[in-house]
Amino acid sequence: MERVAIVGVGQTKHSAGRREVNYPELVYEAVSLALADAGLNIDDIDNVITTSNDFWDGRTIASMATGDVSGGVGKNISCVEGDGTFGAFYGLTRILSGSYGTTLVTAYSKGSESISPLITNAAFDPIYMRCLGLDMVTAGALQARRYMKRYGISEEECALVSVKNHGHALDNPHAHLAMKITVDDVMNSREVAAPMKLYDISPVSDGACCIILANEERSKKAANKPVWVKGVSFCADAYLLGDRDLSESRALEKAAQGAYKMAGIQNPREEIDVAEIYDAFTYQELLWTEGLGLCDRGQGGKLVAGGATAREGDIPVNPSGGLLGAHPVIAAGLIRMAEAVLQIRGQAGERQISRKVRQALAHGVNGICGQSHCVWVLGSE
Amino acid sequence: MNDFWNDVEPLVYKSRIKVPYSWQAGETASFFLTQLRDKKIIWGKACPECRKVLVPPRKSCPFCFVDTEKWIQLSSRGIIETFTIVKRDTPVQPLKAPFAYAVIRLDGADTGFVHLLGGVDLEKIQEGMAVEAVFSEDRKGSLLDIAYFKPTGGA
């Protein structure tokens, strides 16, 4: 694959509700930050991809509403509906096509402006499932229970993810929900849908993120050392929940294998220095570490309990605080990419891991209970 | 930023998008749902390649990408594969919390059937529990013509 790099990243301070900006203005913030970070101006951008969702925005053809604030006027601008990692994938392929040298990718949502369970309920099949009233959280609870029961993973092990990530978020100036908590705090938090309690569940945040991709030639103009795309892949599972084994993540395994193959990685646990993954719920961090091959199937609980995934551990996961620390829907996966870039550059401030980062992993999810996954391997060389 | 609000009143614009839809259920779902309504029978459809019996039935197999063929009459009994107990209300949930969802493996089916549990002590629900469908008196050709699944052994 031709060499393509991420040369600029920008993200807003994610929060419970940004009163002073509407959502295009939120995107403008992230875009401005990314351009400043790259040392580029908007004329250096050849094309724009927005990642958005009409339901969350409350506007159909949502992508066209944020073109103005993303440098889209007079340019080819398109949209990916779904998580930011998928938008970035399309942005990458536009450069690989040879037609564009740089792509600006945005992803955003203002979760405070709508009612999440109504929106995620609408993702379910209208004929066969929607009338049950399921939403992202209650469906996640079905998966959590299935996964935990199969492998004997405890609620306390899941709680360790919450303690870790909310704690990591204390060092992340962009995080929404940073807290120093204990396992007991998680266990005593309000039950939402068993086995998940309040602190097992990511918040609903307002936030935007922007990354700028460039081919090798155009990367030379950027202010920072480029962070190279070493491997990327994505894969989807079946749509209906009952068609899948919720305790496994075959789609993630396949996506991870594809990304590792491209990157020449044979032992991800050894060769990945830091991972930013999609922890919408505590059980998901455990299940996805298994799907990513960072531990064997069923060992996710033991992995976190042993401390390996803490910032000081041998495979740090979500030093930024992850989604538990900040979850603007749609933007969440792109933020993982931005955090991975900062770690590789050594620019992650207080949340920087202490070992030198040669290769980082960023992961995003689209769909209920992890129907589809996008895995990125980024590197310093 | 705080100074800004001294001069400008923060306005919030409340609205909603109410858009009606009339989805055709299609012949496959129409058969399934009218059979629930008129006969209280649950049907699955089998894939000729992988042989999986899919419920709810589909016109094509998502795994093999071929047309499904045979209609298979399923039992209204099955076992619980996983469940959750919902402890908070939302505007779209059909029951008031606390209540339970489950993925049920119906006898004869190869996919899980997602539905509600009822007539059961929520604290006593376990994976592997045998359950059977309880049909609503008032059936309209909807998934909720099955009111819920209840344990066969009695709660």
Coordinates of C-alpha atoms in Angstrom, one line a residue:
Chain A
M1 CA 0.0 0.0 0.0
E2 CA 1.2 3.5 -0.8
R3 CA 2.4 5.4 2.2
V4 CA -0.3 7.6 3.7
A5 CA 0.0 9.5 7.0
I6 CA -2.0 11.3 9.5
V7 CA -0.5 14.8 9.7
G8 CA -3.0 16.7 11.8
V9 CA -5.4 16.0 14.6
G10 CA -7.9 18.1 16.6
Q11 CA -10.6 17.4 19.1
T12 CA -12.9 19.5 21.3
K13 CA -13.2 19.3 25.0
H14 CA -15.9 16.7 25.2
S15 CA -18.6 17.5 27.7
A16 CA -22.2 17.1 28.9
G17 CA -23.5 19.9 26.8
R18 CA -21.8 22.7 25.0
R19 CA -24.2 25.7 25.2
E20 CA -22.2 28.3 23.3
V21 CA -21.8 26.3 20.1
N22 CA -24.3 24.5 17.8
Y23 CA -23.0 21.4 16.1
P24 CA -21.5 22.9 13.0
E25 CA -19.6 25.3 15.2
L26 CA -18.4 22.4 17.3
V27 CA -17.0 20.8 14.1
Y28 CA -15.4 24.1 13.1
E29 CA -13.5 24.0 16.4
A30 CA -12.1 20.6 15.8
V31 CA -11.2 21.4 12.1
S32 CA -9.4 24.6 13.2
L33 CA -7.5 22.7 15.8
A34 CA -6.5 20.0 13.3
L35 CA -5.3 22.5 10.7
A36 CA -3.3 24.4 13.3
D37 CA -1.8 21.1 14.5
A38 CA -0.8 20.2 11.0
G39 CA 0.5 23.7 10.2
L40 CA -1.7 23.7 7.1
N41 CA -4.4 25.9 5.9
I42 CA -7.8 25.0 4.5
D43 CA -6.5 25.4 0.9
D44 CA -4.1 22.5 1.5
I45 CA -7.1 20.2 1.9
D46 CA -8.1 18.4 -1.4
N47 CA -11.3 16.8 -0.2
V48 CA -13.5 16.3 2.8
I49 CA -15.2 13.4 4.5
T50 CA -17.7 14.0 7.2
T51 CA -18.8 11.2 9.5
S52 CA -22.2 11.9 10.8
N53 CA -25.7 10.5 11.3
D54 CA -28.9 12.1 10.3
F55 CA -30.8 10.9 13.4
W56 CA -28.3 12.3 15.9
D57 CA -28.1 15.6 14.0
G58 CA -31.9 15.9 13.6
R59 CA -31.3 16.8 9.9
T60 CA -31.3 14.6 6.8
I61 CA -28.4 14.8 4.5
A62 CA -26.5 15.8 7.6
S63 CA -23.1 15.8 5.9
M64 CA -24.1 18.8 3.8
A65 CA -24.7 20.9 6.9
T66 CA -21.2 20.7 8.1
G67 CA -19.5 21.1 4.7
D68 CA -19.2 24.9 5.3
V69 CA -17.2 24.5 8.5
S70 CA -14.9 21.8 7.1
G71 CA -13.6 23.6 4.1
G72 CA -16.1 21.7 1.9
V73 CA -17.3 24.6 -0.2
G74 CA -15.9 24.3 -3.7
K75 CA -14.6 20.8 -2.9
N76 CA -15.6 17.2 -3.2
I77 CA -17.3 16.4 0.1
S78 CA -18.9 13.1 1.0
C79 CA -20.2 11.4 4.1
V80 CA -19.9 8.2 5.9
E81 CA -22.7 7.3 8.2
G82 CA -21.2 5.6 11.2
D83 CA -18.2 5.7 13.4
G84 CA -15.3 8.0 12.6
T85 CA -12.9 5.1 12.0
F86 CA -15.0 4.2 9.0
G87 CA -15.0 7.8 7.8
A88 CA -11.3 7.9 8.1
F89 CA -11.1 4.7 6.0
Y90 CA -13.0 6.3 3.2
G91 CA -10.7 9.3 3.5
L92 CA -7.7 7.0 3.2
T93 CA -9.0 5.3 0.1
R94 CA -9.6 8.6 -1.6
I95 CA -5.9 9.4 -1.3
L96 CA -5.0 5.8 -2.4
S97 CA -7.1 6.3 -5.5
G98 CA -4.5 8.8 -6.6
S99 CA -7.2 11.5 -7.1
Y100 CA -6.4 13.4 -3.9
G101 CA -3.3 14.2 -1.9
T102 CA -4.9 15.2 1.3
T103 CA -8.3 14.4 3.0
L104 CA -9.8 16.1 6.0
V105 CA -12.1 13.8 8.0
T106 CA -14.5 15.0 10.7
A107 CA -16.7 13.1 13.1
Y108 CA -19.1 14.7 15.6
S109 CA -22.3 14.6 17.6
K110 CA -24.0 16.6 20.2
G111 CA -25.6 13.8 22.3
S112 CA -27.0 16.4 24.7
E113 CA -29.5 17.6 22.0
S114 CA -31.5 14.4 21.7
I115 CA -32.6 11.3 23.6
S116 CA -30.2 8.5 23.0
P117 CA -32.4 5.5 23.6
L118 CA -34.9 6.8 21.0
I119 CA -32.2 7.1 18.4
T120 CA -30.5 3.8 19.0
N121 CA -33.9 2.0 19.2
A122 CA -34.5 3.2 15.7
A123 CA -31.4 1.2 14.5
F124 CA -33.4 -2.0 15.2
D125 CA -35.4 -3.7 12.4
P126 CA -38.8 -2.1 12.3
I127 CA -40.7 -5.3 11.4
Y128 CA -39.0 -7.8 13.7
M129 CA -37.4 -6.0 16.6
R130 CA -38.1 -2.3 17.1
C131 CA -41.4 -2.8 19.0
L132 CA -39.5 -4.6 21.7
G133 CA -38.1 -1.2 22.7
L134 CA -34.5 -2.3 22.8
D135 CA -31.7 0.3 22.6
M136 CA -27.9 0.3 22.6
V137 CA -27.7 -0.1 26.4
T138 CA -30.3 -2.9 26.9
A139 CA -28.9 -4.8 23.9
G140 CA -25.4 -4.3 25.3
A141 CA -26.6 -5.8 28.5
L142 CA -27.8 -9.0 26.7
Q143 CA -24.3 -9.3 25.2
A144 CA -22.5 -8.5 28.5
R145 CA -24.4 -11.3 30.3
R146 CA -23.8 -13.8 27.5
Y147 CA -20.1 -13.0 27.3
M148 CA -19.6 -12.9 31.1
K149 CA -21.5 -16.1 31.7
R150 CA -19.7 -18.1 29.1
Y151 CA -16.2 -17.2 30.4
G152 CA -16.9 -16.7 34.1
I153 CA -16.0 -13.0 33.9
S154 CA -17.2 -11.2 37.0
E155 CA -18.9 -7.8 37.4
E156 CA -15.9 -6.8 39.5
E157 CA -13.5 -7.5 36.6
C158 CA -15.7 -5.3 34.4
A159 CA -15.6 -2.6 37.2
L160 CA -11.8 -2.6 37.0
V161 CA -12.2 -1.2 33.4
S162 CA -14.3 1.6 34.7
V163 CA -11.9 2.4 37.5
K164 CA -9.0 2.4 35.1
N165 CA -10.5 4.4 32.3
H166 CA -12.2 7.1 34.5
G167 CA -8.9 7.4 36.3
H168 CA -6.9 7.7 33.1
A169 CA -9.3 10.4 32.0
L170 CA -8.2 12.6 34.9
D171 CA -5.0 13.3 32.9
N172 CA -6.9 14.0 29.7
P173 CA -7.9 17.7 29.3
H174 CA -10.4 16.6 26.6
A175 CA -12.3 14.1 28.7
H176 CA -15.9 14.5 29.8
L177 CA -16.1 12.2 32.8
A178 CA -12.8 11.9 34.8
M179 CA -13.2 10.4 38.2
K180 CA -11.1 8.7 40.8
I181 CA -13.4 5.8 41.8
T182 CA -13.1 2.3 43.3
V183 CA -14.6 -1.1 42.3
D184 CA -17.1 -0.6 45.2
D185 CA -18.2 2.7 43.7
V186 CA -18.9 0.9 40.4
M187 CA -20.7 -2.0 42.1
N188 CA -22.8 0.4 44.1
S189 CA -23.7 2.6 41.2
R190 CA -27.3 2.5 40.0
E191 CA -28.4 -0.6 38.1
V192 CA -29.4 0.2 34.6
A193 CA -29.8 -3.1 32.8
A194 CA -28.3 -6.1 34.6
P195 CA -25.4 -6.8 34.7
M196 CA -24.6 -3.2 33.7
K197 CA -24.6 -0.4 36.3
L198 CA -24.3 3.3 35.7
Y199 CA -20.5 3.3 35.9
D200 CA -20.2 0.4 33.4
I201 CA -21.8 2.6 30.8
S202 CA -20.1 5.4 28.8
P203 CA -21.6 8.9 29.1
V204 CA -23.4 10.7 26.3
S205 CA -21.1 13.6 25.3
D206 CA -21.0 16.5 22.9
G207 CA -17.8 16.5 21.0
A208 CA -16.1 16.6 17.6
C209 CA -12.8 15.3 16.2
C210 CA -10.9 16.0 13.0
I211 CA -7.9 14.3 11.4
I212 CA -6.0 15.2 8.3
L213 CA -4.6 12.5 6.1
A214 CA -1.9 13.1 3.5
N215 CA 0.1 11.1 1.0
E216 CA 3.9 10.9 1.4
E217 CA 4.6 13.9 -0.8
R218 CA 2.1 16.2 0.9
S219 CA 3.1 15.0 4.3
K220 CA 6.4 16.9 3.9
K221 CA 4.6 20.2 4.3
A222 CA 3.2 19.3 7.7
A223 CA 4.4 20.7 11.0
N224 CA 4.8 17.4 12.8
K225 CA 6.5 14.2 12.0
P226 CA 3.9 12.1 10.0
V227 CA 2.2 9.2 11.7
W228 CA 2.0 6.4 9.1
V229 CA -1.0 4.1 8.3
K230 CA 0.6 0.7 8.6
G231 CA -2.6 -1.4 8.4
V232 CA -6.3 -1.1 8.4
S233 CA -9.3 -3.4 7.9
F234 CA -12.9 -3.6 8.8
C235 CA -15.5 -6.3 8.9
A236 CA -19.2 -6.7 9.7
D237 CA -21.2 -9.5 11.4
A238 CA -24.9 -10.3 10.7
Y239 CA -27.5 -7.7 11.5
L240 CA -30.0 -9.5 13.8
L241 CA -28.7 -10.0 17.4
G242 CA -30.0 -13.6 17.4
D243 CA -28.0 -14.4 14.3
R244 CA -24.7 -13.9 16.1
D245 CA -22.9 -15.5 19.1
L246 CA -22.8 -12.4 21.3
S247 CA -20.0 -13.9 23.4
E248 CA -17.6 -13.7 20.5
S249 CA -16.4 -11.1 18.1
R250 CA -15.7 -12.8 14.8
A251 CA -16.0 -9.6 12.9
L252 CA -13.4 -7.9 15.1
E253 CA -11.1 -10.9 14.8
K254 CA -11.3 -10.8 11.1
A255 CA -10.8 -7.0 11.0
A256 CA -7.8 -7.3 13.4
Q257 CA -6.2 -10.1 11.3
G258 CA -6.6 -8.0 8.2
A259 CA -5.0 -4.9 9.8
Y260 CA -2.2 -6.9 11.4
K261 CA -1.4 -8.7 8.1
M262 CA -1.0 -5.4 6.3
A263 CA 1.2 -4.1 9.1
G264 CA 3.3 -7.2 9.3
I265 CA 2.3 -7.8 12.9
Q266 CA 2.5 -11.4 14.0
N267 CA 2.2 -11.0 17.8
P268 CA 0.0 -8.0 18.6
R269 CA 0.5 -8.3 22.3
E270 CA 4.2 -7.8 21.8
E271 CA 4.3 -5.5 18.8
I272 CA 1.5 -3.0 19.7
D273 CA 2.8 -0.5 22.2
V274 CA -0.6 1.1 23.1
A275 CA -4.2 0.6 22.1
E276 CA -7.2 3.0 22.0
I277 CA -10.3 0.8 21.7
Y278 CA -14.1 1.3 21.7
D279 CA -15.2 0.8 25.4
A280 CA -18.8 1.9 25.1
F281 CA -19.4 -0.4 28.1
T282 CA -16.9 -2.0 30.5
Y283 CA -17.5 -5.5 29.2
Q284 CA -16.7 -4.3 25.7
E285 CA -13.1 -3.4 26.6
L286 CA -12.6 -7.0 27.8
L287 CA -14.4 -8.6 24.8
W288 CA -12.5 -6.4 22.3
T289 CA -9.1 -7.1 23.8
E290 CA -9.8 -10.7 23.1
G291 CA -11.0 -10.0 19.5
L292 CA -7.9 -7.9 18.9
G293 CA -5.7 -10.8 20.0
L294 CA -4.2 -8.9 22.9
C295 CA -5.2 -11.9 25.0
D296 CA -6.8 -15.3 24.4
R297 CA -10.6 -15.8 24.2
G298 CA -12.2 -15.6 27.6
Q299 CA -9.1 -14.0 29.2
G300 CA -10.2 -10.4 29.0
G301 CA -11.1 -10.3 32.7
K302 CA -7.7 -11.7 33.8
L303 CA -5.9 -9.2 31.5
V304 CA -7.4 -6.2 33.2
A305 CA -7.2 -7.7 36.7
G306 CA -3.4 -8.3 36.2
G307 CA -2.8 -4.6 35.5
A308 CA -1.4 -5.2 32.0
T309 CA -3.8 -2.6 30.4
A310 CA -3.1 0.2 32.8
R311 CA -1.1 3.1 31.5
E312 CA 2.0 1.7 33.2
G313 CA 1.2 -1.9 32.1
D314 CA 2.8 -3.8 29.3
I315 CA -0.2 -3.3 26.9
P316 CA -1.8 0.0 27.9
V317 CA -5.4 0.2 26.7
N318 CA -7.2 3.6 26.6
P319 CA -4.7 5.8 28.4
S320 CA -7.0 8.6 27.3
G321 CA -9.8 7.3 29.3
G322 CA -11.6 5.8 26.3
L323 CA -15.3 6.1 25.7
L324 CA -16.0 5.7 29.4
G325 CA -14.1 9.0 29.7
A326 CA -15.8 10.7 26.8
H327 CA -18.3 9.4 24.3
P328 CA -19.5 11.7 21.6
V329 CA -21.3 9.1 19.4
I330 CA -19.8 8.9 15.9
A331 CA -16.7 10.9 16.9
A332 CA -15.6 8.2 19.4
G333 CA -13.5 6.1 17.0
L334 CA -11.9 9.1 15.3
I335 CA -10.9 10.3 18.8
R336 CA -9.2 6.9 19.3
M337 CA -7.2 7.6 16.2
A338 CA -6.3 11.1 17.3
E339 CA -5.1 9.7 20.7
A340 CA -3.0 7.0 19.0
V341 CA -1.4 9.7 16.9
L342 CA -0.5 11.8 19.9
Q343 CA 0.9 8.8 21.7
I344 CA 3.2 8.0 18.7
R345 CA 4.3 11.6 18.5
G346 CA 5.0 11.7 22.3
Q347 CA 2.5 14.6 22.5
A348 CA -0.1 13.0 24.8
G349 CA 0.8 15.2 27.8
E350 CA 0.0 13.7 31.2
R351 CA -1.6 10.7 29.6
Q352 CA 1.5 9.8 27.5
I353 CA 2.7 6.2 28.2
S354 CA 6.2 6.0 29.4
R355 CA 7.6 3.6 26.8
K356 CA 8.4 4.8 23.4
V357 CA 5.5 4.2 21.1
R358 CA 6.5 2.7 17.7
Q359 CA 3.1 1.2 16.8
A360 CA -0.4 2.1 18.1
L361 CA -3.8 0.6 17.5
A362 CA -7.0 2.5 17.2
H363 CA -10.4 0.7 17.0
G364 CA -14.0 1.8 16.3
V365 CA -17.4 0.1 16.2
N366 CA -20.5 0.7 14.2
G367 CA -23.8 -0.9 15.0
I368 CA -25.5 -2.6 17.9
C369 CA -23.4 -4.9 20.1
G370 CA -20.4 -4.4 17.9
Q371 CA -21.9 -5.5 14.6
S372 CA -18.9 -4.0 12.7
H373 CA -15.4 -3.1 13.6
C374 CA -12.7 -1.0 12.0
V375 CA -9.1 -1.6 13.2
W376 CA -6.2 0.8 12.4
V377 CA -2.5 0.2 13.0
L378 CA -0.5 3.4 13.0
G379 CA 3.3 3.7 13.2
S380 CA 6.1 6.1 13.6
E381 CA 8.0 4.7 10.6
Chain B
M1 CA -16.9 32.4 27.6
N2 CA -18.8 33.2 30.8
D3 CA -18.7 36.9 30.0
F4 CA -20.4 36.2 26.7
W5 CA -23.6 35.2 28.5
N6 CA -23.8 38.5 30.3
D7 CA -24.9 40.0 27.0
V8 CA -26.4 37.0 25.1
E9 CA -29.3 34.9 26.3
P10 CA -28.6 31.2 25.5
L11 CA -31.5 30.1 23.4
V12 CA -32.5 26.4 23.1
Y13 CA -34.7 25.5 20.2
K14 CA -37.0 22.6 20.9
S15 CA -38.5 20.7 18.1
R16 CA -39.1 17.1 16.9
I17 CA -39.2 15.3 13.6
K18 CA -42.3 13.2 13.4
V19 CA -42.2 11.3 10.1
P20 CA -44.7 8.5 9.4
Y21 CA -43.6 5.4 7.5
S22 CA -45.6 2.6 5.9
W23 CA -43.1 -0.2 5.5
Q24 CA -44.2 -3.2 3.5
A25 CA -43.4 -6.2 5.7
G26 CA -42.9 -8.3 2.5
E27 CA -44.2 -11.8 1.9
T28 CA -41.8 -13.6 4.3
A29 CA -42.6 -11.4 7.3
S30 CA -46.2 -11.1 6.4
F31 CA -46.6 -14.9 6.5
F32 CA -44.7 -15.1 9.8
L33 CA -46.7 -12.4 11.5
T34 CA -50.2 -13.4 10.2
Q35 CA -49.5 -16.9 11.4
L36 CA -48.7 -15.5 14.9
R37 CA -51.9 -13.5 14.7
D38 CA -54.3 -16.2 13.3
K39 CA -52.8 -19.5 14.3
K40 CA -50.4 -18.7 17.2
I41 CA -47.7 -20.7 15.3
I42 CA -44.1 -19.6 15.1
W43 CA -42.5 -20.4 11.7
G44 CA -38.8 -20.4 10.7
K45 CA -37.3 -20.6 7.3
A46 CA -34.4 -22.9 6.3
C47 CA -31.4 -22.2 4.2
P48 CA -30.8 -24.9 1.6
E49 CA -27.0 -24.5 1.9
C50 CA -26.1 -24.2 5.5
R51 CA -29.4 -25.8 6.6
K52 CA -29.8 -23.3 9.4
V53 CA -33.5 -22.6 10.4
L54 CA -33.7 -18.9 10.7
V55 CA -36.2 -17.2 13.0
P56 CA -37.5 -14.6 12.5
P57 CA -37.6 -16.0 8.9
R58 CA -35.8 -14.2 6.1
K59 CA -36.2 -14.4 2.4
S60 CA -32.4 -14.9 2.0
C61 CA -29.8 -16.4 4.2
P62 CA -27.4 -13.7 5.6
F63 CA -24.6 -16.3 5.8
C64 CA -24.8 -18.0 2.5
F65 CA -26.4 -15.3 0.3
V66 CA -28.9 -17.7 -1.2
D67 CA -32.7 -17.7 -1.1
T68 CA -34.2 -19.6 1.8
E69 CA -36.6 -22.4 0.8
K70 CA -38.5 -24.5 3.3
W71 CA -40.8 -23.1 5.9
I72 CA -40.3 -24.9 9.2
Q73 CA -43.0 -24.9 11.9
L74 CA -41.2 -24.3 15.2
S75 CA -42.2 -25.1 18.7
S76 CA -43.3 -22.2 20.8
R77 CA -41.0 -23.6 23.5
G78 CA -37.3 -22.9 23.8
I79 CA -34.5 -22.2 26.2
I80 CA -33.0 -18.9 27.4
E81 CA -29.5 -18.2 26.0
T82 CA -29.0 -14.9 27.7
F83 CA -31.1 -12.2 29.3
T84 CA -31.0 -8.8 31.0
I85 CA -33.2 -7.2 33.7
V86 CA -34.0 -3.6 32.7
K87 CA -34.1 -1.2 35.6
R88 CA -34.9 2.1 33.9
D89 CA -37.8 3.3 31.7
T90 CA -37.5 4.8 28.3
P91 CA -40.4 6.2 26.1
V92 CA -40.1 3.2 23.8
Q93 CA -40.0 0.2 26.1
P94 CA -43.3 -1.8 26.0
L95 CA -43.2 -2.6 29.7
K96 CA -42.4 -0.6 32.9
A97 CA -39.1 -1.4 34.6
P98 CA -38.1 -3.7 36.1
F99 CA -38.7 -6.3 33.3
A100 CA -36.6 -8.7 31.3
Y101 CA -35.4 -9.2 27.7
A102 CA -34.0 -12.6 26.6
V103 CA -32.5 -14.2 23.6
I104 CA -34.4 -17.5 23.3
R105 CA -33.3 -20.6 21.3
L106 CA -36.6 -22.1 20.1
D107 CA -36.8 -25.8 19.6
G108 CA -36.0 -26.5 16.0
A109 CA -34.3 -23.1 15.3
D110 CA -30.7 -22.3 14.7
T111 CA -30.8 -18.6 15.5
G112 CA -31.8 -16.7 18.7
F113 CA -35.2 -15.1 19.0
V114 CA -35.1 -11.9 21.0
H115 CA -38.2 -11.2 23.1
L116 CA -39.6 -10.3 26.5
L117 CA -39.9 -12.6 29.6
G118 CA -42.9 -12.5 31.8
G119 CA -44.7 -14.4 34.5
V120 CA -41.4 -15.0 36.2
D121 CA -39.6 -13.9 39.3
L122 CA -36.9 -11.7 37.8
E123 CA -34.4 -12.8 40.4
K124 CA -34.8 -16.4 39.4
I125 CA -34.1 -16.2 35.7
Q126 CA -31.2 -18.3 34.5
E127 CA -29.6 -19.3 31.2
G128 CA -30.9 -22.7 30.1
M129 CA -34.3 -22.1 31.7
A130 CA -37.1 -23.7 29.6
V131 CA -39.7 -21.1 28.4
E132 CA -42.7 -21.0 26.2
A133 CA -44.6 -18.3 24.3
V134 CA -47.7 -16.7 25.8
F135 CA -49.8 -15.2 23.1
S136 CA -51.7 -12.0 23.6
E137 CA -55.5 -12.1 23.5
D138 CA -55.5 -9.1 21.2
R139 CA -53.3 -10.0 18.2
K140 CA -52.6 -7.6 15.3
G141 CA -49.9 -9.2 13.2
S142 CA -46.9 -7.9 15.2
L143 CA -44.0 -9.5 17.1
L144 CA -45.9 -8.5 20.3
D145 CA -48.7 -10.9 19.4
I146 CA -46.4 -13.0 21.6
A147 CA -46.9 -11.1 24.8
Y148 CA -43.8 -12.7 26.4
F149 CA -42.1 -16.0 27.2
K150 CA -42.7 -17.6 30.5
P151 CA -41.0 -20.5 32.3
T152 CA -42.6 -23.9 31.5
G153 CA -41.9 -25.3 34.9
G154 CA -43.9 -22.5 36.4
A155 CA -42.2 -19.4 38.0

